[in-house]
PDB file of C-alpha atoms in Angstrom:
ATOM      1  CA  UNK N   1      21.525 -48.199 -21.837  1.00  0.00           C
ATOM      2  CA  UNK N   2      24.226 -45.926 -20.401  1.00  0.00           C
ATOM      3  CA  UNK N   3      23.153 -42.987 -22.540  1.00  0.00           C
ATOM      4  CA  UNK N   4      19.482 -43.428 -21.547  1.00  0.00           C
ATOM      5  CA  UNK N   5      20.409 -43.461 -17.870  1.00  0.00           C
ATOM      6  CA  UNK N   6      22.638 -40.412 -18.390  1.00  0.00           C
ATOM      7  CA  UNK N   7      19.782 -38.483 -20.036  1.00  0.00           C
ATOM      8  CA  UNK N   8      17.326 -39.450 -17.283  1.00  0.00           C
ATOM      9  CA  UNK N   9      19.740 -38.352 -14.554  1.00  0.00           C
ATOM     10  CA  UNK N  10      20.535 -35.121 -16.400  1.00  0.00           C
ATOM     11  CA  UNK N  11      16.848 -34.315 -16.945  1.00  0.00           C
ATOM     12  CA  UNK N  12      16.084 -35.100 -13.316  1.00  0.00           C
ATOM     13  CA  UNK N  13      18.883 -32.816 -12.161  1.00  0.00           C
ATOM     14  CA  UNK N  14      17.701 -29.996 -14.449  1.00  0.00           C
ATOM     15  CA  UNK N  15      14.149 -30.430 -13.181  1.00  0.00           C
ATOM     16  CA  UNK N  16      15.295 -30.146  -9.577  1.00  0.00           C
ATOM     17  CA  UNK N  17      17.537 -27.190 -10.382  1.00  0.00           C
ATOM     18  CA  UNK N  18      14.787 -25.287 -12.192  1.00  0.00           C
ATOM     19  CA  UNK N  19      12.202 -26.166  -9.549  1.00  0.00           C
ATOM     20  CA  UNK N  20      14.194 -25.072  -6.512  1.00  0.00           C
ATOM     21  CA  UNK N  21      16.315 -22.207  -7.896  1.00  0.00           C
ATOM     22  CA  UNK N  22      13.523 -19.572  -7.736  1.00  0.00           C
ATOM     23  CA  UNK N  23      12.678 -20.719  -4.212  1.00  0.00           C
ATOM     24  CA  UNK N  24      16.287 -20.507  -3.060  1.00  0.00           C
ATOM     25  CA  UNK N  25      16.914 -17.097  -4.630  1.00  0.00           C
ATOM     26  CA  UNK N  26      13.672 -15.717  -3.156  1.00  0.00           C
ATOM     27  CA  UNK N  27      14.965 -16.560   0.308  1.00  0.00           C
ATOM     28  CA  UNK N  28      17.634 -13.873  -0.070  1.00  0.00           C
ATOM     29  CA  UNK N  29      15.261 -11.017  -0.898  1.00  0.00           C
ATOM     30  CA  UNK N  30      14.537  -8.499   1.867  1.00  0.00           C
ATOM     31  CA  UNK N  31      10.836  -8.332   2.708  1.00  0.00           C
ATOM     32  CA  UNK N  32       9.107  -5.680   4.812  1.00  0.00           C
ATOM     33  CA  UNK N  33       5.640  -6.296   6.231  1.00  0.00           C
ATOM     34  CA  UNK N  34       3.558  -3.345   7.390  1.00  0.00           C
ATOM     35  CA  UNK N  35       0.371  -3.483   9.384  1.00  0.00           C
ATOM     36  CA  UNK N  36      -1.219  -4.784  12.509  1.00  0.00           C
ATOM     37  CA  UNK N  37      -3.387  -7.642  13.669  1.00  0.00           C
ATOM     38  CA  UNK N  38      -6.185  -7.069  11.123  1.00  0.00           C
ATOM     39  CA  UNK N  39      -6.393  -6.395   7.370  1.00  0.00           C
ATOM     40  CA  UNK N  40      -4.309  -3.834   5.486  1.00  0.00           C
ATOM     41  CA  UNK N  41      -4.211  -3.127   1.739  1.00  0.00           C
ATOM     42  CA  UNK N  42      -1.847  -1.045  -0.391  1.00  0.00           C
ATOM     43  CA  UNK N  43      -3.145   0.337  -3.687  1.00  0.00           C
ATOM     44  CA  UNK N  44      -0.487   2.887  -4.646  1.00  0.00           C
ATOM     45  CA  UNK N  45       3.231   3.540  -4.272  1.00  0.00           C
ATOM     46  CA  UNK N  46       5.238   6.558  -5.411  1.00  0.00           C
ATOM     47  CA  UNK N  47       8.959   7.289  -5.198  1.00  0.00           C
ATOM     48  CA  UNK N  48       9.812  10.200  -2.907  1.00  0.00           C
ATOM     49  CA  UNK N  49      11.865  13.188  -4.038  1.00  0.00           C
ATOM     50  CA  UNK N  50      15.653  12.812  -4.219  1.00  0.00           C
ATOM     51  CA  UNK N  51      15.367   9.000  -3.993  1.00  0.00           C
ATOM     52  CA  UNK N  52      14.392   9.507  -0.364  1.00  0.00           C
ATOM     53  CA  UNK N  53      12.256   6.371  -0.182  1.00  0.00           C
ATOM     54  CA  UNK N  54       8.635   5.709  -1.061  1.00  0.00           C
ATOM     55  CA  UNK N  55       5.118   6.613  -0.004  1.00  0.00           C
ATOM     56  CA  UNK N  56       2.475   3.872   0.135  1.00  0.00           C
ATOM     57  CA  UNK N  57      -1.290   4.444   0.225  1.00  0.00           C
ATOM     58  CA  UNK N  58      -4.160   2.129   1.053  1.00  0.00           C
ATOM     59  CA  UNK N  59      -6.255   1.259   4.081  1.00  0.00           C
ATOM     60  CA  UNK N  60      -6.032  -0.392   7.478  1.00  0.00           C
ATOM     61  CA  UNK N  61      -8.442  -2.178   9.783  1.00  0.00           C
ATOM     62  CA  UNK N  62      -5.830  -2.371  12.550  1.00  0.00           C
ATOM     63  CA  UNK N  63      -5.401   1.307  13.429  1.00  0.00           C
ATOM     64  CA  UNK N  64      -7.687   4.289  13.958  1.00  0.00           C
ATOM     65  CA  UNK N  65     -11.303   4.728  15.034  1.00  0.00           C
ATOM     66  CA  UNK N  66     -13.936   2.213  14.001  1.00  0.00           C
ATOM     67  CA  UNK N  67     -11.490  -0.643  13.489  1.00  0.00           C
ATOM     68  CA  UNK N  68     -11.645  -3.568  12.903  1.00  0.00           C
ATOM     69  CA  UNK N  69     -15.220  -3.173  11.602  1.00  0.00           C
ATOM     70  CA  UNK N  70     -14.344  -0.218   9.344  1.00  0.00           C
ATOM     71  CA  UNK N  71     -11.268   0.729   7.309  1.00  0.00           C
ATOM     72  CA  UNK N  72      -9.208   3.924   7.641  1.00  0.00           C
ATOM     73  CA  UNK N  73      -6.969   5.581   5.064  1.00  0.00           C
ATOM     74  CA  UNK N  74      -3.349   4.594   5.637  1.00  0.00           C
ATOM     75  CA  UNK N  75      -0.338   6.358   4.133  1.00  0.00           C
ATOM     76  CA  UNK N  76       3.156   5.232   5.136  1.00  0.00           C
ATOM     77  CA  UNK N  77       6.464   6.839   4.171  1.00  0.00           C
ATOM     78  CA  UNK N  78       9.408   4.429   4.092  1.00  0.00           C
ATOM     79  CA  UNK N  79      13.094   5.056   3.448  1.00  0.00           C
ATOM     80  CA  UNK N  80      14.972   3.436   0.556  1.00  0.00           C
ATOM     81  CA  UNK N  81      15.423   0.281   2.666  1.00  0.00           C
ATOM     82  CA  UNK N  82      11.703   0.020   3.491  1.00  0.00           C
ATOM     83  CA  UNK N  83      11.981   1.205   7.102  1.00  0.00           C
ATOM     84  CA  UNK N  84       8.898   3.271   8.083  1.00  0.00           C
ATOM     85  CA  UNK N  85       9.631   6.983   8.571  1.00  0.00           C
ATOM     86  CA  UNK N  86       6.139   8.245   9.336  1.00  0.00           C
ATOM     87  CA  UNK N  87       2.537   7.829   8.405  1.00  0.00           C
ATOM     88  CA  UNK N  88      -0.996   9.135   8.318  1.00  0.00           C
ATOM     89  CA  UNK N  89      -4.199   7.411   9.439  1.00  0.00           C
ATOM     90  CA  UNK N  90      -7.596   9.000   8.793  1.00  0.00           C
ATOM     91  CA  UNK N  91      -9.858   9.523  11.771  1.00  0.00           C
ATOM     92  CA  UNK N  92     -13.171   8.623  10.130  1.00  0.00           C
ATOM     93  CA  UNK N  93     -15.688   6.414  11.887  1.00  0.00           C
ATOM     94  CA  UNK N  94     -16.848   4.571   8.741  1.00  0.00           C
ATOM     95  CA  UNK N  95     -14.998   3.040   5.783  1.00  0.00           C
ATOM     96  CA  UNK N  96     -12.341   5.195   4.081  1.00  0.00           C
ATOM     97  CA  UNK N  97      -9.721   4.068   1.538  1.00  0.00           C
ATOM     98  CA  UNK N  98      -6.765   5.731  -0.166  1.00  0.00           C
ATOM     99  CA  UNK N  99      -6.303   4.536  -3.758  1.00  0.00           C
ATOM    100  CA  UNK N 100      -3.999   6.815  -5.724  1.00  0.00           C
ATOM    101  CA  UNK N 101      -1.184   9.218  -4.984  1.00  0.00           C
ATOM    102  CA  UNK N 102       1.324  11.437  -6.671  1.00  0.00           C
ATOM    103  CA  UNK N 103       4.150  13.718  -5.675  1.00  0.00           C
ATOM    104  CA  UNK N 104       3.435  17.421  -6.116  1.00  0.00           C
ATOM    105  CA  UNK N 105       5.800  20.076  -7.438  1.00  0.00           C
ATOM    106  CA  UNK N 106       6.481  21.414  -3.932  1.00  0.00           C
ATOM    107  CA  UNK N 107       7.739  17.999  -2.730  1.00  0.00           C
ATOM    108  CA  UNK N 108       4.496  17.101  -0.970  1.00  0.00           C
ATOM    109  CA  UNK N 109       1.930  14.496  -1.932  1.00  0.00           C
ATOM    110  CA  UNK N 110      -1.672  14.394  -3.139  1.00  0.00           C
ATOM    111  CA  UNK N 111      -3.854  11.353  -2.470  1.00  0.00           C
ATOM    112  CA  UNK N 112      -7.326  10.412  -3.674  1.00  0.00           C
ATOM    113  CA  UNK N 113      -9.732   7.732  -2.577  1.00  0.00           C
ATOM    114  CA  UNK N 114     -13.222   7.315  -1.244  1.00  0.00           C
ATOM    115  CA  UNK N 115     -14.872   7.936   2.107  1.00  0.00           C
ATOM    116  CA  UNK N 116     -18.074   7.122   3.940  1.00  0.00           C
ATOM    117  CA  UNK N 117     -17.008   9.124   7.014  1.00  0.00           C
ATOM    118  CA  UNK N 118     -16.914  12.607   5.527  1.00  0.00           C
ATOM    119  CA  UNK N 119     -19.097  14.496   3.089  1.00  0.00           C
ATOM    120  CA  UNK N 120     -22.740  13.736   2.542  1.00  0.00           C
ATOM    121  CA  UNK N 121     -24.621  11.254   4.714  1.00  0.00           C
ATOM    122  CA  UNK N 122     -26.031   8.596   5.082  1.00  0.00           C
ATOM    123  CA  UNK N 123     -22.867   6.581   5.504  1.00  0.00           C
ATOM    124  CA  UNK N 124     -23.995   3.883   3.076  1.00  0.00           C
ATOM    125  CA  UNK N 125     -23.006   6.161   0.181  1.00  0.00           C
ATOM    126  CA  UNK N 126     -19.364   6.870  -0.573  1.00  0.00           C
ATOM    127  CA  UNK N 127     -17.815  10.146  -1.687  1.00  0.00           C
ATOM    128  CA  UNK N 128     -14.519  11.033  -3.366  1.00  0.00           C
ATOM    129  CA  UNK N 129     -11.774  12.705  -1.333  1.00  0.00           C
ATOM    130  CA  UNK N 130      -8.501  14.400  -2.209  1.00  0.00           C
ATOM    131  CA  UNK N 131      -5.913  15.438   0.388  1.00  0.00           C
ATOM    132  CA  UNK N 132      -2.629  17.327   0.095  1.00  0.00           C
ATOM    133  CA  UNK N 133       0.280  16.848   2.498  1.00  0.00           C
ATOM    134  CA  UNK N 134       3.720  18.356   2.809  1.00  0.00           C
ATOM    135  CA  UNK N 135       6.883  16.286   2.281  1.00  0.00           C
ATOM    136  CA  UNK N 136       6.700  14.683   5.737  1.00  0.00           C
ATOM    137  CA  UNK N 137       2.991  13.860   5.589  1.00  0.00           C
ATOM    138  CA  UNK N 138       1.445  16.776   7.504  1.00  0.00           C
ATOM    139  CA  UNK N 139      -2.052  17.433   6.165  1.00  0.00           C
ATOM    140  CA  UNK N 140      -2.288  20.803   4.371  1.00  0.00           C
ATOM    141  CA  UNK N 141      -5.810  20.585   2.989  1.00  0.00           C
ATOM    142  CA  UNK N 142      -8.522  18.138   2.008  1.00  0.00           C
ATOM    143  CA  UNK N 143     -11.763  18.175   0.035  1.00  0.00           C
ATOM    144  CA  UNK N 144     -14.682  15.774  -0.304  1.00  0.00           C
ATOM    145  CA  UNK N 145     -16.771  15.582  -3.475  1.00  0.00           C
ATOM    146  CA  UNK N 146     -19.896  13.554  -3.569  1.00  0.00           C
ATOM    147  CA  UNK N 147     -23.594  13.017  -3.460  1.00  0.00           C
ATOM    148  CA  UNK N 148     -25.775  14.243  -4.948  1.00  0.00           C
ATOM    149  CA  UNK N 149     -23.304  15.139  -7.736  1.00  0.00           C
ATOM    150  CA  UNK N 150     -21.391  11.866  -8.020  1.00  0.00           C
TER     151      UNK N 150
END
């Protein structure tokens, strides 16, 4: 009887420990939330040069023209602690999304995605874009590729 009670108490304790340990440890993790009062999505993240933080790419419906009905490309540079250091928001009037990015050899960044604001119209067709920025996010050039070729 004593050993059965001991095993039940021990199993109950282990169950509680295993159930609540991930929850308790997650409470100590730093979390940064970026965005505004509407939807935001992040599709890509790349480490900046010299461990100088990260660059995130996606879209926002909180900032820029056409929001909240349409999305704008959003790129945010954060330091190694996640504190925003700067950003870029496209100025298109229809849906635009950033989906992939990479760091270039000169320390800048290249981002690709799709756009309905630039390129060939009507706006119900989307086109591919690629943009190049310097290390602090200043736009250097951009191209749109699309209909009727895509």
